[in-house]
XYZ file of C-alpha atoms in Angstrom:
358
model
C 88.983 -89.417 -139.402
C 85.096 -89.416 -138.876
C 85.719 -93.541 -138.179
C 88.623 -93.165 -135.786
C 86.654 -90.673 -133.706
C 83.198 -93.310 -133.808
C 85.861 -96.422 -132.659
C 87.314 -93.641 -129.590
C 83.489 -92.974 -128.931
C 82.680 -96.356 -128.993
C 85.662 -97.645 -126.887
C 84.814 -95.288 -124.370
C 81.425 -96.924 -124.381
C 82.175 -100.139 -123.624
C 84.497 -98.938 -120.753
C 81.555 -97.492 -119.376
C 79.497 -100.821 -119.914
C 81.744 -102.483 -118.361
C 81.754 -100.219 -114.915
C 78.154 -100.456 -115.397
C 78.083 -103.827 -114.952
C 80.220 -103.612 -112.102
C 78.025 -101.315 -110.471
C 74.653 -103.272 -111.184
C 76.711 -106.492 -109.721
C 77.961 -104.378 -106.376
C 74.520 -102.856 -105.838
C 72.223 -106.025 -106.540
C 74.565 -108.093 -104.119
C 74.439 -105.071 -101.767
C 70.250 -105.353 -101.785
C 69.071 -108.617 -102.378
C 72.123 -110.768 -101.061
C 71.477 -114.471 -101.450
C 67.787 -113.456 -102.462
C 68.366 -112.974 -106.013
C 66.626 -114.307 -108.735
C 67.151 -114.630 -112.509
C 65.005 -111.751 -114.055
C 65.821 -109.447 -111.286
C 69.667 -110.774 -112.547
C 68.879 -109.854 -116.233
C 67.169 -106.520 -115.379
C 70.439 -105.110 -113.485
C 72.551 -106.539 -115.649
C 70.837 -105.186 -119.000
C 70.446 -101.835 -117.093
C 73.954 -101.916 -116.104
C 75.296 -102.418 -119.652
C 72.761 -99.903 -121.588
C 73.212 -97.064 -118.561
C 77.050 -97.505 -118.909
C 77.323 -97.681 -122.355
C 75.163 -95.242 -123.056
C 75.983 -92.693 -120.499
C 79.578 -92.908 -121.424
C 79.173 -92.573 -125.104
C 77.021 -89.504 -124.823
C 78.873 -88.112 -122.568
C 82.216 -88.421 -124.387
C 79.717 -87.092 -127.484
C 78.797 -83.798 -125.747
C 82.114 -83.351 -124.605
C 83.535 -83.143 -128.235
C 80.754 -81.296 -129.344
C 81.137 -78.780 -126.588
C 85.134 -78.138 -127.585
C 83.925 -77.385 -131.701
C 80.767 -75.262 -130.419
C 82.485 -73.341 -127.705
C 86.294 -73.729 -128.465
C 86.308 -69.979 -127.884
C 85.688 -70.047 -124.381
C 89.769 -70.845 -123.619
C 90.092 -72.311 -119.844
C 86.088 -71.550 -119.541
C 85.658 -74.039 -121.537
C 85.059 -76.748 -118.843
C 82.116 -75.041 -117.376
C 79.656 -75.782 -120.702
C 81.574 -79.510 -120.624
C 80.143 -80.398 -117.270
C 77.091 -78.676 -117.822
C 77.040 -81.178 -120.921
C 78.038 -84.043 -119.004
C 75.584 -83.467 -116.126
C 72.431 -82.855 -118.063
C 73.026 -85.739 -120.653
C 73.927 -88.396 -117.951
C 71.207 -87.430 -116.152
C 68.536 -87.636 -118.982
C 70.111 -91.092 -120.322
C 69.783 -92.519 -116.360
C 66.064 -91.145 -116.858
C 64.981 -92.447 -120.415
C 66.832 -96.333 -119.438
C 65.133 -96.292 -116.106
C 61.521 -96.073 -117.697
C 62.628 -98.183 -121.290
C 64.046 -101.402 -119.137
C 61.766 -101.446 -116.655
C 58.779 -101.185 -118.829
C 60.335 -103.957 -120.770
C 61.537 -106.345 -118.591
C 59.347 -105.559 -115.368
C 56.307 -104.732 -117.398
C 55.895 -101.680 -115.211
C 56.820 -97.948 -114.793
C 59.102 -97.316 -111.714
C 58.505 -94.500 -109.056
C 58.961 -91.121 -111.047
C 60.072 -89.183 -107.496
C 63.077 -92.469 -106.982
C 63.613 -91.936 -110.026
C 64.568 -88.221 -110.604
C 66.752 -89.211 -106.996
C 68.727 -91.726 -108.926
C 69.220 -89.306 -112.110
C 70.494 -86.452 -109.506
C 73.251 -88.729 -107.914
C 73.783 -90.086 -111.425
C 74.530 -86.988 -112.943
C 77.071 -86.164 -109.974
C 78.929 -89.230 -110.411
C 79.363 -88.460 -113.650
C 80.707 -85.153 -112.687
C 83.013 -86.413 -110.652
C 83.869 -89.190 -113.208
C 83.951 -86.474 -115.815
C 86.856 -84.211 -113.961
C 88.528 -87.274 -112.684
C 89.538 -87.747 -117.039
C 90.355 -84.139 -117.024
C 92.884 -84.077 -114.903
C 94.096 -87.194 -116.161
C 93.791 -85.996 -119.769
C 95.480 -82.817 -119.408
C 98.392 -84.498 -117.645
C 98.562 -86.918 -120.317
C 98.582 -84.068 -122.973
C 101.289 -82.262 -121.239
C 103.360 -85.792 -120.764
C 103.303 -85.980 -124.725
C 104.030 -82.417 -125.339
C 107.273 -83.010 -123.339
C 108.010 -85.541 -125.502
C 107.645 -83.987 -128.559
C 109.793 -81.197 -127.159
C 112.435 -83.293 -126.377
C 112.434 -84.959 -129.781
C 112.187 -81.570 -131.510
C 115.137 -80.680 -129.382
C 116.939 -83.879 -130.681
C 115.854 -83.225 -133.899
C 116.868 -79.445 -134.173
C 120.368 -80.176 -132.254
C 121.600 -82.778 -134.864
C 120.578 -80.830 -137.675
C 122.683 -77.614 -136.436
C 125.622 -80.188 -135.596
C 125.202 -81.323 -139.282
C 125.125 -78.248 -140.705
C 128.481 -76.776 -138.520
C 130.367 -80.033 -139.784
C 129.224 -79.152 -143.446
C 130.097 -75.449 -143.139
C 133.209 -75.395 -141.102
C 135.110 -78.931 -140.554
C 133.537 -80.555 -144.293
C 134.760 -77.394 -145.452
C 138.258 -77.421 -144.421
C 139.318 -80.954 -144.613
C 138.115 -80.237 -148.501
C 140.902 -77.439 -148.392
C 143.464 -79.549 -146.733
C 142.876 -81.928 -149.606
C 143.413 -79.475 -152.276
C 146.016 -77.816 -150.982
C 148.172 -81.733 -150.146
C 147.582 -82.181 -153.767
C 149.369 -78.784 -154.683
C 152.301 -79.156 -152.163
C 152.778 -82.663 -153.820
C 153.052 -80.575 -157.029
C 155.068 -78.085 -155.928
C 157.614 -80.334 -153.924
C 160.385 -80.737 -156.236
C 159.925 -77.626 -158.365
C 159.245 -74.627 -155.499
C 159.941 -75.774 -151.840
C 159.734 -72.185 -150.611
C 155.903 -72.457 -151.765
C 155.651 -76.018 -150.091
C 156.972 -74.999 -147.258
C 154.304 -72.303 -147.293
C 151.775 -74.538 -148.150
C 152.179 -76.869 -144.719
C 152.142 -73.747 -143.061
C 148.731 -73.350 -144.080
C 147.861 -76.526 -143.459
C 149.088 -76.677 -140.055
C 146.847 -73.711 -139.277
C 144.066 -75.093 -140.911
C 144.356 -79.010 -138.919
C 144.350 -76.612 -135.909
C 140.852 -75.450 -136.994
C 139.769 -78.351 -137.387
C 140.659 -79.638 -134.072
C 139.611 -76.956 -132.498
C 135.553 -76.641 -134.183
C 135.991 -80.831 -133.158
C 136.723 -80.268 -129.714
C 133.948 -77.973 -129.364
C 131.232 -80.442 -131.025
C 132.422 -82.833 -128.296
C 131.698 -80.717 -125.880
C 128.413 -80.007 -126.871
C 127.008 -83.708 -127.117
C 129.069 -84.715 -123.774
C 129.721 -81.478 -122.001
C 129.790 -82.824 -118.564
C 129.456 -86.981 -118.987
C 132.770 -88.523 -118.748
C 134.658 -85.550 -117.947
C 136.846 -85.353 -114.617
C 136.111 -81.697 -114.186
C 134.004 -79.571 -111.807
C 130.882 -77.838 -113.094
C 133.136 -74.122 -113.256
C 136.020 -75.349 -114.762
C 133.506 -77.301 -117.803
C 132.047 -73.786 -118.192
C 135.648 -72.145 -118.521
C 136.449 -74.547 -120.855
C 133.528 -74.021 -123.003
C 133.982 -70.084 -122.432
C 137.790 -70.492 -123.745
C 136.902 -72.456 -126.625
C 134.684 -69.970 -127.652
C 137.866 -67.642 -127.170
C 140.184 -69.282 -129.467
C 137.847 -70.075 -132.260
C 136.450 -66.990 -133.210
C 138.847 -64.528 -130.908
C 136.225 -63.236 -128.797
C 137.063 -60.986 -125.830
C 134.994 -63.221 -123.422
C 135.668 -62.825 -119.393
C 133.987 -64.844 -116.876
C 133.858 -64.892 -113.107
C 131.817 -67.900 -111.419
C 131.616 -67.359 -107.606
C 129.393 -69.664 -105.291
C 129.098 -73.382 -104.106
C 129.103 -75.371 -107.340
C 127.832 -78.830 -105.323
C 124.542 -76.575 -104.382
C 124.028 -77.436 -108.391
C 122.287 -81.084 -109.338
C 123.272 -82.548 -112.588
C 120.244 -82.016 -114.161
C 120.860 -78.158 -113.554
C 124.081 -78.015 -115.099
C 123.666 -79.496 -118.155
C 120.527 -77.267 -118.402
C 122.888 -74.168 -117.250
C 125.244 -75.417 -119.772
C 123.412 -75.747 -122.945
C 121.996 -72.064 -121.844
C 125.696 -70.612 -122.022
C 126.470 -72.852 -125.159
C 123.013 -71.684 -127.300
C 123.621 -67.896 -125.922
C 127.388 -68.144 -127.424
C 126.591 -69.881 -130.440
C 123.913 -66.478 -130.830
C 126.243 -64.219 -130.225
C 128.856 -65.555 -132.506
C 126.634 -66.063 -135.606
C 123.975 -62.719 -135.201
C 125.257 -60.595 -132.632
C 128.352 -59.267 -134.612
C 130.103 -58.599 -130.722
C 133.389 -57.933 -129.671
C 133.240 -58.531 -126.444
C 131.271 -60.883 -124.021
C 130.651 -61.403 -120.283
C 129.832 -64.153 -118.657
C 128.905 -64.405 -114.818
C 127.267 -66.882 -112.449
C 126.756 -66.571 -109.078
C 124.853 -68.998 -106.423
C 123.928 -67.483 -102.661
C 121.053 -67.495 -100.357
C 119.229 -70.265 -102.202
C 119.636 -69.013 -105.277
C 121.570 -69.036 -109.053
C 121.814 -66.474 -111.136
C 123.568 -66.606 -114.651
C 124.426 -63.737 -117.274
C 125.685 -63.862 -120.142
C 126.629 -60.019 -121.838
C 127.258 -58.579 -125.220
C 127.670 -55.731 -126.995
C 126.727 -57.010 -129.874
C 124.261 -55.409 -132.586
C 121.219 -56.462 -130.272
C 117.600 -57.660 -131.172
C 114.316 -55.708 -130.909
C 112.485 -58.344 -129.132
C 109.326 -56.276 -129.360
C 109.079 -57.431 -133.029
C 109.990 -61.198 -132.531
C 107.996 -63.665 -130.463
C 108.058 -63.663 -126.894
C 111.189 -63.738 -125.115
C 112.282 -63.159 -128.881
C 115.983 -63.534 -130.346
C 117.322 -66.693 -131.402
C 117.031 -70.101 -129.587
C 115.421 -68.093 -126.374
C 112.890 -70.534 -126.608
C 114.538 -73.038 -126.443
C 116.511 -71.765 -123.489
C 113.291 -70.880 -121.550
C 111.410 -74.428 -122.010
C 115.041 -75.872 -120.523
C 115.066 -73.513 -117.196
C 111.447 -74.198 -116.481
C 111.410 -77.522 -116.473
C 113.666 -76.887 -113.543
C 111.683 -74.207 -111.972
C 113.815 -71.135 -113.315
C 113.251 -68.111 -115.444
C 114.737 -66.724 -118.059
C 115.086 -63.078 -119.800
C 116.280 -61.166 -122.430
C 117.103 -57.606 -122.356
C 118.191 -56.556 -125.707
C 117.611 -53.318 -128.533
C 119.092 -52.779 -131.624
C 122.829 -51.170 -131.921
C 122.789 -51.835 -127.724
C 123.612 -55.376 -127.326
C 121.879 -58.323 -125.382
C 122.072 -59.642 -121.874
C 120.529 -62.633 -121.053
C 119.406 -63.324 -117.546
C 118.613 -67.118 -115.567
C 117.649 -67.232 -112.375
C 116.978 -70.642 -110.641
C 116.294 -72.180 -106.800
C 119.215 -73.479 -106.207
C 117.248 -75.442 -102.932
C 114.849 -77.129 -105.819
C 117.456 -78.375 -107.815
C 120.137 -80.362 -105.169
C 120.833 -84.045 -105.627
């Protein structure tokens, strides 16, 4: 660990060598022009390379230090980091000014042009300094994304695998057994048989039915010549038949407003809140609205289920809410949950419709 953080340190170094030799090039060209001879050439380049390297290295140094010593400062932080920044490019500009020139020029330069140089050094280094942040943090929030995503991925195939396993493995295990009994039974009892294919009638109708609704999950609008209401119903009736819910639903508003983006988003909302309220909730019945005017969407979905006291879970507690609420706000919504023990749960989205057309 200790080596990988040296080679970043290091890297970051020669980066900085590098501009500093593009610097020492500009501004030697800029005042000598033609009028430039060789140890003048060695003395900006060698002061170039050192003030770069250097500068950049320390820096980078004091910045890490500064997140271990004051890591307790939260978004303050990157007042004692510039501070940092300042003081030690300024003070590396100052030592390399006096060391090169004493070594190559066999003289000490002007102490007043000097401090001038470290002043404007240490505010280009500033500037340098929150030019990374902002790069950095945009960076860091590019690859938490990511990881979100692929923990999404991740967390969405293992529930897939674990529905086939509980309900479809489950059943095709009991169609087996119970082919193998009606093939006993055939010429002995074929009032059992015929009670047996009863049963398994019902039971390839399961199937089909917990089938249709994995389908719908991993394509629920993609290749399917439906409007965005009508893929919604059809979710919402699914739900219906396989586990005899009393679910209503009333959709009112211009459906087009909607971009795609949005309604897969809006749709794996109404699918996670479902899938919650048929495996915790305990509910009878369920309500499902969504309405889009003036601008703007509004979803609820309604239960009167056993409820959640999402004082005692995480924010915007009960189960898969996260989830939901990282979807809506990558599309500028919110999301929230109004839900107590023995009184059911409502969950709320709201989103600009104007923000997400196209």
């Amino acid at each position: 660990m200790i080596e990988k953080k040296l080679c970043q340190l290091i890297n970051t170094g020669a980066k900085g060598a590098f501009a500093g030799i593009v610097i020492a090039m500009l501004y030697m060209l800029a005042s000598f022009g033609s009028k430039i001879h060789l140890p003048t050439i060695s003395y900006f380049l060698l002061f170039g390379i050192s003030a770069g390297f250097f500068i950049s290295f320390l820096a980078a140094l004091a910045d890490r230090l500064c997140k271990q010593i004051f890591a307790g400062f939260g978004k303050y932080l990157l007042i004692p980091q510039l501070i940092s920044t300042y003081i030690v490019s300024a003070l590396t500009f100052f030592c390399l000014s006096f060391i090169i020139s004493k070594v190559l020029l066999g003289y000490y330069p002007e102490v007043m042009s000097v401090f001038n140089a470290c002043f404007w050094t240490g505010m280009a280094s500033l500037i340098v300094a929150l030019i990374f942040k902002v790069i950095e943090e945009k960076e860091e929030k590019l690859h938490l994304e990511k990881e979100n995503r692929e923990l999404a991925v991740i967390e969405e195939r293992s529930r897939i695998a674990r529905e086939l396993h509980d309900s479809v493995s489950q059943n095709l295990f009991g169609i087996s057994l119970s082919l193998k009994t009606a093939e006993f039974l055939l010429d002995t009892d074929m009032q059992k048989t015929r009670a047996i294919i009863g049963q398994l009638q019902g039971m390839v109708q399961e199937v089909q039915t917990e089938m249709r609704l994995m389908i719908y999950e991993l394509r629920p609008l993609a290749l399917e010549n439906k409007s965005f209401f009508e893929a919604l119903e059809n979710l919402a009736g699914l739900f219906r038949m396989r586990y005899n819910l009393d679910l209503k639903y009333n959709m009112k508003g211009n459906e087009e407003s909607i971009g795609s983006a949005a309604k897969v988003t809006l749709y794996r909302i109404l699918q996670e809140s479902l899938n919650n309220v048929v495996k915790h909730a305990q509910a009878d019945t369920v309500t499902v609205t969504l309405e889009i005017n003036n601008g703007t969407g509004k979803m609820m979905i309604k239960d009167d289920g056993r409820g959640c006291d999402t004082v005692s879970l995480p924010p915007l507690g009960c189960y898969g809410i996260n989830n939901m609420r990282e979807r809506i706000k990558s599309l500028g919504g919110q999301i929230a949950v109004d839900s107590s023990s023995g009184k059911g749960t409502t969950v709320t989205v709201v989103f600009p419709v104007q923000h997400l057309e196209g």
